[in-house]
mmCIF file of C-alpha atoms in Angstrom:
data_model
loop_
_atom_site.group_PDB
_atom_site.id
_atom_site.type_symbol
_atom_site.label_atom_id
_atom_site.label_comp_id
_atom_site.label_asym_id
_atom_site.label_seq_id
_atom_site.Cartn_x
_atom_site.Cartn_y
_atom_site.Cartn_z
ATOM 1 C CA MET L 1 160.607 125.808 158.873
ATOM 2 C CA ASP L 2 158.996 125.016 162.163
ATOM 3 C CA ASP L 3 155.229 124.339 161.801
ATOM 4 C CA THR L 4 154.346 126.671 164.767
ATOM 5 C CA GLU L 5 156.061 129.699 163.193
ATOM 6 C CA PRO L 6 153.705 132.481 162.146
ATOM 7 C CA PHE L 7 152.424 132.380 158.651
ATOM 8 C CA THR L 8 153.714 135.867 157.964
ATOM 9 C CA THR L 9 157.442 134.668 157.804
ATOM 10 C CA LYS L 10 159.340 135.228 154.684
ATOM 11 C CA ASP L 11 159.558 131.503 153.846
ATOM 12 C CA ALA L 12 155.849 130.839 154.237
ATOM 13 C CA LYS L 13 155.110 133.801 151.865
ATOM 14 C CA TRP L 14 157.645 132.774 149.313
ATOM 15 C CA ILE L 15 156.091 129.351 149.038
ATOM 16 C CA MET L 16 152.584 130.463 148.817
ATOM 17 C CA SER L 17 153.495 133.113 146.203
ATOM 18 C CA GLU L 18 155.264 130.391 144.118
ATOM 19 C CA PHE L 19 152.129 128.255 144.291
ATOM 20 C CA ASN L 20 150.220 131.364 143.181
ATOM 21 C CA GLU L 21 152.407 131.919 140.238
ATOM 22 C CA THR L 22 152.007 128.178 139.159
ATOM 23 C CA LEU L 23 148.209 128.712 139.174
ATOM 24 C CA SER L 24 148.544 131.955 137.240
ATOM 25 C CA ASN L 25 150.441 130.212 134.323
ATOM 26 C CA THR L 26 147.329 127.924 133.779
ATOM 27 C CA ASN L 27 144.011 128.759 131.947
ATOM 28 C CA LEU L 28 142.109 129.282 135.271
ATOM 29 C CA SER L 29 140.234 132.539 135.937
ATOM 30 C CA GLY L 30 141.434 134.981 138.479
ATOM 31 C CA GLY L 31 138.257 134.127 140.586
ATOM 32 C CA VAL L 32 139.151 130.390 140.577
ATOM 33 C CA ILE L 33 142.806 131.255 141.632
ATOM 34 C CA HIS L 34 141.605 133.407 144.467
ATOM 35 C CA GLN L 35 139.229 130.750 145.756
ATOM 36 C CA THR L 36 141.878 128.011 145.576
ATOM 37 C CA MET L 37 144.350 130.000 147.421
ATOM 38 C CA ARG L 38 141.864 130.749 150.106
ATOM 39 C CA LYS L 39 140.940 127.032 150.468
ATOM 40 C CA VAL L 40 144.615 126.165 150.803
ATOM 41 C CA LEU L 41 145.106 128.735 153.472
ATOM 42 C CA ASP L 42 141.806 127.619 155.349
ATOM 43 C CA SER L 43 143.188 124.010 155.075
ATOM 44 C CA ILE L 44 146.640 124.918 156.522
ATOM 45 C CA ASN L 45 144.704 126.177 159.613
ATOM 46 C CA LEU L 46 143.303 122.717 160.251
ATOM 47 C CA PHE L 47 146.831 121.275 160.867
ATOM 48 C CA ARG L 48 148.442 124.063 162.677
ATOM 49 C CA GLU L 49 148.547 124.696 166.467
ATOM 50 C CA THR L 50 149.147 128.412 165.775
ATOM 51 C CA LYS L 51 146.256 129.446 163.678
ATOM 52 C CA ILE L 52 146.620 131.932 160.686
ATOM 53 C CA ASP L 53 144.816 135.195 161.543
ATOM 54 C CA ARG L 54 141.966 135.738 159.065
ATOM 55 C CA LYS L 55 143.449 139.441 158.801
ATOM 56 C CA ASP L 56 146.802 137.950 157.661
ATOM 57 C CA ILE L 57 144.956 135.740 155.040
ATOM 58 C CA LYS L 58 143.220 138.695 153.514
ATOM 59 C CA ILE L 59 146.441 140.649 153.358
ATOM 60 C CA PHE L 60 148.340 137.888 151.781
ATOM 61 C CA LEU L 61 145.510 137.374 149.135
ATOM 62 C CA LYS L 62 145.642 141.186 148.380
ATOM 63 C CA THR L 63 149.350 141.346 148.217
ATOM 64 C CA TYR L 64 150.137 138.148 146.236
ATOM 65 C CA VAL L 65 146.881 137.226 144.456
ATOM 66 C CA GLY L 66 145.037 140.547 143.990
ATOM 67 C CA ASP L 67 141.492 141.664 144.801
ATOM 68 C CA LYS L 68 138.989 139.051 144.332
ATOM 69 C CA PRO L 69 136.888 139.848 141.051
ATOM 70 C CA ARG L 70 133.400 140.807 142.127
ATOM 71 C CA ARG L 71 130.579 138.539 140.922
ATOM 72 C CA GLY L 72 129.129 140.000 137.750
ATOM 73 C CA LYS L 73 131.590 142.807 137.546
ATOM 74 C CA ARG L 74 132.986 141.691 134.093
ATOM 75 C CA TYR L 75 129.478 141.495 132.597
ATOM 76 C CA LYS L 76 128.018 144.533 134.135
ATOM 77 C CA SER L 77 127.301 145.626 130.480
ATOM 78 C CA MET L 78 126.437 143.407 127.559
ATOM 79 C CA TRP L 79 127.072 144.085 123.819
ATOM 80 C CA ASP L 80 124.441 143.601 121.276
ATOM 81 C CA LEU L 81 124.279 139.997 119.866
ATOM 82 C CA THR L 82 123.337 141.477 116.399
ATOM 83 C CA ILE L 83 126.762 142.833 115.921
ATOM 84 C CA ILE L 84 127.965 139.251 115.473
ATOM 85 C CA THR L 85 125.050 138.152 113.346
ATOM 86 C CA LYS L 86 125.658 141.267 111.026
ATOM 87 C CA TRP L 87 129.388 140.286 110.750
ATOM 88 C CA ALA L 88 128.178 136.689 109.806
ATOM 89 C CA GLU L 89 125.943 138.113 107.010
ATOM 90 C CA SER L 90 128.654 140.435 105.786
ATOM 91 C CA THR L 91 131.228 137.471 105.532
ATOM 92 C CA TYR L 92 128.792 135.075 104.004
ATOM 93 C CA ASP L 93 130.937 134.800 100.642
ATOM 94 C CA ALA L 94 134.376 135.359 102.184
ATOM 95 C CA LYS L 95 137.138 133.564 100.308
ATOM 96 C CA ASP L 96 139.781 133.486 103.312
ATOM 97 C CA ILE L 97 139.563 130.010 104.522
ATOM 98 C CA ARG L 98 139.816 131.355 108.128
ATOM 99 C CA ILE L 99 136.530 133.135 108.004
ATOM 100 C CA PRO L 100 134.252 129.914 107.177
ATOM 101 C CA GLN L 101 135.758 128.333 110.296
ATOM 102 C CA ARG L 102 135.126 131.534 112.435
ATOM 103 C CA ARG L 103 131.588 131.929 111.143
ATOM 104 C CA ALA L 104 130.946 128.280 111.839
ATOM 105 C CA LEU L 105 132.517 128.441 115.238
ATOM 106 C CA ILE L 106 130.617 131.572 116.580
ATOM 107 C CA LEU L 107 127.133 130.771 114.959
ATOM 108 C CA THR L 108 127.285 127.252 116.439
ATOM 109 C CA MET L 109 128.270 128.787 119.668
ATOM 110 C CA ILE L 110 125.394 131.353 119.458
ATOM 111 C CA PHE L 111 122.698 128.986 118.416
ATOM 112 C CA GLY L 112 123.779 126.103 120.389
ATOM 113 C CA ALA L 113 124.597 128.152 123.548
ATOM 114 C CA LEU L 114 127.855 126.284 123.770
ATOM 115 C CA SER L 115 130.835 127.235 125.720
ATOM 116 C CA PRO L 116 134.282 127.352 124.118
ATOM 117 C CA ALA L 117 135.149 124.071 126.057
ATOM 118 C CA GLU L 118 132.033 122.195 124.538
ATOM 119 C CA LEU L 119 133.126 123.401 121.058
ATOM 120 C CA GLU L 120 136.399 121.988 121.685
ATOM 121 C CA ARG L 121 134.933 118.628 122.525
ATOM 122 C CA MET L 122 132.886 118.502 119.289
ATOM 123 C CA ARG L 123 133.753 115.537 116.953
ATOM 124 C CA ARG L 124 132.742 114.584 113.437
ATOM 125 C CA GLU L 125 131.226 111.113 114.562
ATOM 126 C CA THR L 126 128.929 112.644 117.104
ATOM 127 C CA THR L 127 127.710 115.625 114.985
ATOM 128 C CA ILE L 128 124.885 114.536 112.873
ATOM 129 C CA PHE L 129 122.909 116.785 110.223
ATOM 130 C CA LYS L 130 119.337 115.516 110.069
ATOM 131 C CA ASP L 131 116.032 117.144 109.043
ATOM 132 C CA ASN L 132 117.429 120.579 108.920
ATOM 133 C CA ILE L 133 119.065 120.541 112.436
ATOM 134 C CA ILE L 134 122.468 119.696 113.885
ATOM 135 C CA LEU L 135 122.373 117.088 116.492
ATOM 136 C CA THR L 136 125.524 116.607 118.627
ATOM 137 C CA HIS L 137 126.267 115.248 122.088
ATOM 138 C CA GLU L 138 128.213 117.044 124.788
ATOM 139 C CA ARG L 139 129.597 116.415 128.261
ATOM 140 C CA THR L 140 128.946 119.380 130.383
ATOM 141 C CA LYS L 141 130.045 120.245 133.849
ATOM 142 C CA THR L 142 126.415 120.645 135.126
ATOM 143 C CA CYS L 143 125.289 117.154 133.910
ATOM 144 C CA GLY L 144 127.665 115.094 136.073
ATOM 145 C CA GLY L 145 129.726 113.983 133.093
ATOM 146 C CA GLU L 146 126.808 112.345 131.149
ATOM 147 C CA ALA L 147 126.551 113.027 127.430
ATOM 148 C CA ILE L 148 123.452 115.078 126.557
ATOM 149 C CA LYS L 149 122.029 115.968 123.152
ATOM 150 C CA VAL L 150 122.409 119.493 121.823
ATOM 151 C CA ILE L 151 119.959 120.424 118.969
ATOM 152 C CA ILE L 152 120.534 123.452 116.797
ATOM 153 C CA ASN L 153 117.751 124.235 114.604
ATOM 154 C CA LYS L 154 118.169 125.805 110.775
ATOM 155 C CA HIS L 155 117.784 129.557 110.671
ATOM 156 C CA PRO L 156 115.379 131.100 108.028
ATOM 157 C CA ASN L 157 118.259 133.531 107.044
ATOM 158 C CA PRO L 158 120.882 131.419 105.379
ATOM 159 C CA ARG L 159 123.574 134.034 106.139
ATOM 160 C CA ILE L 160 123.395 133.412 109.749
ATOM 161 C CA ASP L 161 122.403 129.883 109.696
ATOM 162 C CA ALA L 162 124.683 127.698 112.093
ATOM 163 C CA VAL L 163 123.552 124.353 110.362
ATOM 164 C CA ALA L 164 124.605 125.461 106.828
ATOM 165 C CA ALA L 165 127.823 127.251 108.110
ATOM 166 C CA LEU L 166 129.002 124.288 110.200
ATOM 167 C CA GLN L 167 128.007 121.724 107.408
ATOM 168 C CA CYS L 168 129.820 123.748 104.749
ATOM 169 C CA TRP L 169 132.962 123.952 106.983
ATOM 170 C CA MET L 170 132.997 120.247 107.699
ATOM 171 C CA VAL L 171 132.733 119.442 103.980
ATOM 172 C CA CYS L 172 135.563 121.859 103.220
ATOM 173 C CA THR L 173 137.800 120.026 105.734
ATOM 174 C CA LYS L 174 136.797 116.554 105.141
ATOM 175 C CA THR L 175 139.891 115.418 103.246
ATOM 176 C CA THR L 176 142.283 118.177 104.312
ATOM 177 C CA PHE L 177 142.633 117.661 108.118
ATOM 178 C CA GLN L 178 142.174 114.827 110.580
ATOM 179 C CA LYS L 179 138.592 113.461 110.060
ATOM 180 C CA GLU L 180 137.791 112.936 113.681
ATOM 181 C CA HIS L 181 138.019 116.697 114.599
ATOM 182 C CA VAL L 182 135.732 119.794 113.770
ATOM 183 C CA TRP L 183 137.910 122.699 114.370
ATOM 184 C CA PHE L 184 141.677 123.216 113.213
ATOM 185 C CA ASP L 185 144.541 125.366 113.605
ATOM 186 C CA ILE L 186 144.829 126.300 109.956
ATOM 187 C CA GLU L 187 148.310 127.836 110.232
ATOM 188 C CA VAL L 188 149.967 124.569 111.346
ATOM 189 C CA GLY L 189 147.400 122.019 109.940
ATOM 190 C CA ARG L 190 146.391 120.285 112.967
ATOM 191 C CA ARG L 191 143.387 120.142 115.239
ATOM 192 C CA ALA L 192 142.516 123.382 117.339
ATOM 193 C CA ASN L 193 142.992 123.209 121.069
ATOM 194 C CA LEU L 194 140.912 125.076 123.451
ATOM 195 C CA GLN L 195 143.187 128.100 123.489
ATOM 196 C CA ARG L 196 143.232 128.257 119.673
ATOM 197 C CA ILE L 197 139.441 128.200 119.443
ATOM 198 C CA LYS L 198 139.368 131.132 121.913
ATOM 199 C CA GLU L 199 141.722 132.942 119.894
ATOM 200 C CA GLU L 200 139.557 132.494 116.875
ATOM 201 C CA LEU L 201 136.413 133.675 118.599
ATOM 202 C CA VAL L 202 138.343 136.595 120.084
ATOM 203 C CA ALA L 203 139.485 137.615 116.551
ATOM 204 C CA VAL L 204 135.929 138.106 115.595
ATOM 205 C CA LEU L 205 135.030 140.133 118.616
ATOM 206 C CA SER L 206 138.011 142.226 118.135
ATOM 207 C CA GLU L 207 137.357 142.700 114.450
ATOM 208 C CA ASN L 208 133.717 144.136 115.451
ATOM 209 C CA GLY L 209 134.833 146.563 118.117
ATOM 210 C CA ILE L 210 133.894 144.521 121.030
ATOM 211 C CA PRO L 211 136.140 145.677 124.020
ATOM 212 C CA ASP L 212 138.868 143.022 125.028
ATOM 213 C CA THR L 213 137.586 143.145 128.743
ATOM 214 C CA LEU L 214 134.769 140.755 127.346
ATOM 215 C CA THR L 215 135.995 137.141 126.759
ATOM 216 C CA THR L 216 134.821 134.277 124.728
ATOM 217 C CA HIS L 217 132.464 133.356 127.436
ATOM 218 C CA SER L 218 130.733 136.661 127.148
ATOM 219 C CA ILE L 219 129.259 135.389 123.768
ATOM 220 C CA ARG L 220 127.392 132.688 125.737
ATOM 221 C CA HIS L 221 126.310 135.393 128.321
ATOM 222 C CA ALA L 222 125.018 137.663 125.391
ATOM 223 C CA VAL L 223 122.814 134.710 124.006
ATOM 224 C CA ILE L 224 121.397 133.955 127.298
ATOM 225 C CA THR L 225 121.021 137.765 128.088
ATOM 226 C CA HIS L 226 119.267 138.127 124.547
ATOM 227 C CA LEU L 227 116.743 135.316 125.268
ATOM 228 C CA ALA L 228 116.047 136.491 128.654
ATOM 229 C CA ARG L 229 115.228 139.999 127.398
ATOM 230 C CA GLN L 230 112.693 138.507 125.079
ATOM 231 C CA GLN L 231 109.046 139.097 126.049
ATOM 232 C CA ASP L 232 107.408 136.277 128.047
ATOM 233 C CA ALA L 233 110.935 134.747 128.728
ATOM 234 C CA ASP L 234 110.454 131.247 130.124
ATOM 235 C CA TRP L 235 113.306 130.681 132.708
ATOM 236 C CA LYS L 236 112.816 126.882 132.763
ATOM 237 C CA ALA L 237 113.237 126.832 129.036
ATOM 238 C CA ILE L 238 116.396 129.195 129.168
ATOM 239 C CA ASN L 239 117.881 126.917 131.700
ATOM 240 C CA ALA L 240 117.383 123.820 129.574
ATOM 241 C CA TYR L 241 118.603 125.727 126.546
ATOM 242 C CA ALA L 242 121.772 126.601 128.272
ATOM 243 C CA ARG L 243 122.113 123.272 129.999
ATOM 244 C CA TRP L 244 122.202 124.832 133.403
ATOM 245 C CA ALA L 245 121.308 123.122 136.676
ATOM 246 C CA PRO L 246 117.577 123.632 137.623
ATOM 247 C CA GLY L 247 117.082 126.734 139.594
ATOM 248 C CA SER L 248 120.475 128.413 138.208
#
């Protein structure tokens, strides 16, 4: 295809739609895919004598990628975090081995303000129980790859205590699975990847009637929203707790 042919030719559309389909088969969000496609289209303009009209770009994105998700649309409403803590209390003595892991996962996520990816990166050797706290190290996208400390304090209610839940789970799996990992795909007896961790968390949300329009990341959003609604909320403290960049 000649470089100077209009972008709206059949061949050009086919190439870009194939690229979009490849992106859609990844774990990228719709917003990331939309922005990636837009950047690719803008980059093409840098090397073409016949520029792509902005209107053509918008038509292509709408036709082959879909409308760009609006900022904040997914989280225009937020479920009450106590739904999960009440579930944790009610499943405190559960015998099903899947439940202790789900309790440890979601309580660690809540009281550590961790993302699913940060949960997946947890390892036994860097998860330390000391003086009624959990001390672990995480590499987050906002800290330039540098490992930072994540401290989770013991909760006065033992039924929703992330420290006790995680410690119990790690003791339970110490001789059963590979020692370096914290979370496991129990069905197949191996470490849990990010997708499996998300599935375990979604199972808890679904069991408690939380709409499937809210993803695992909404747990972290619910935690931050809960903190922000507290009287005299200190935004600097919330930023530090969430490990967000200053001014976020």
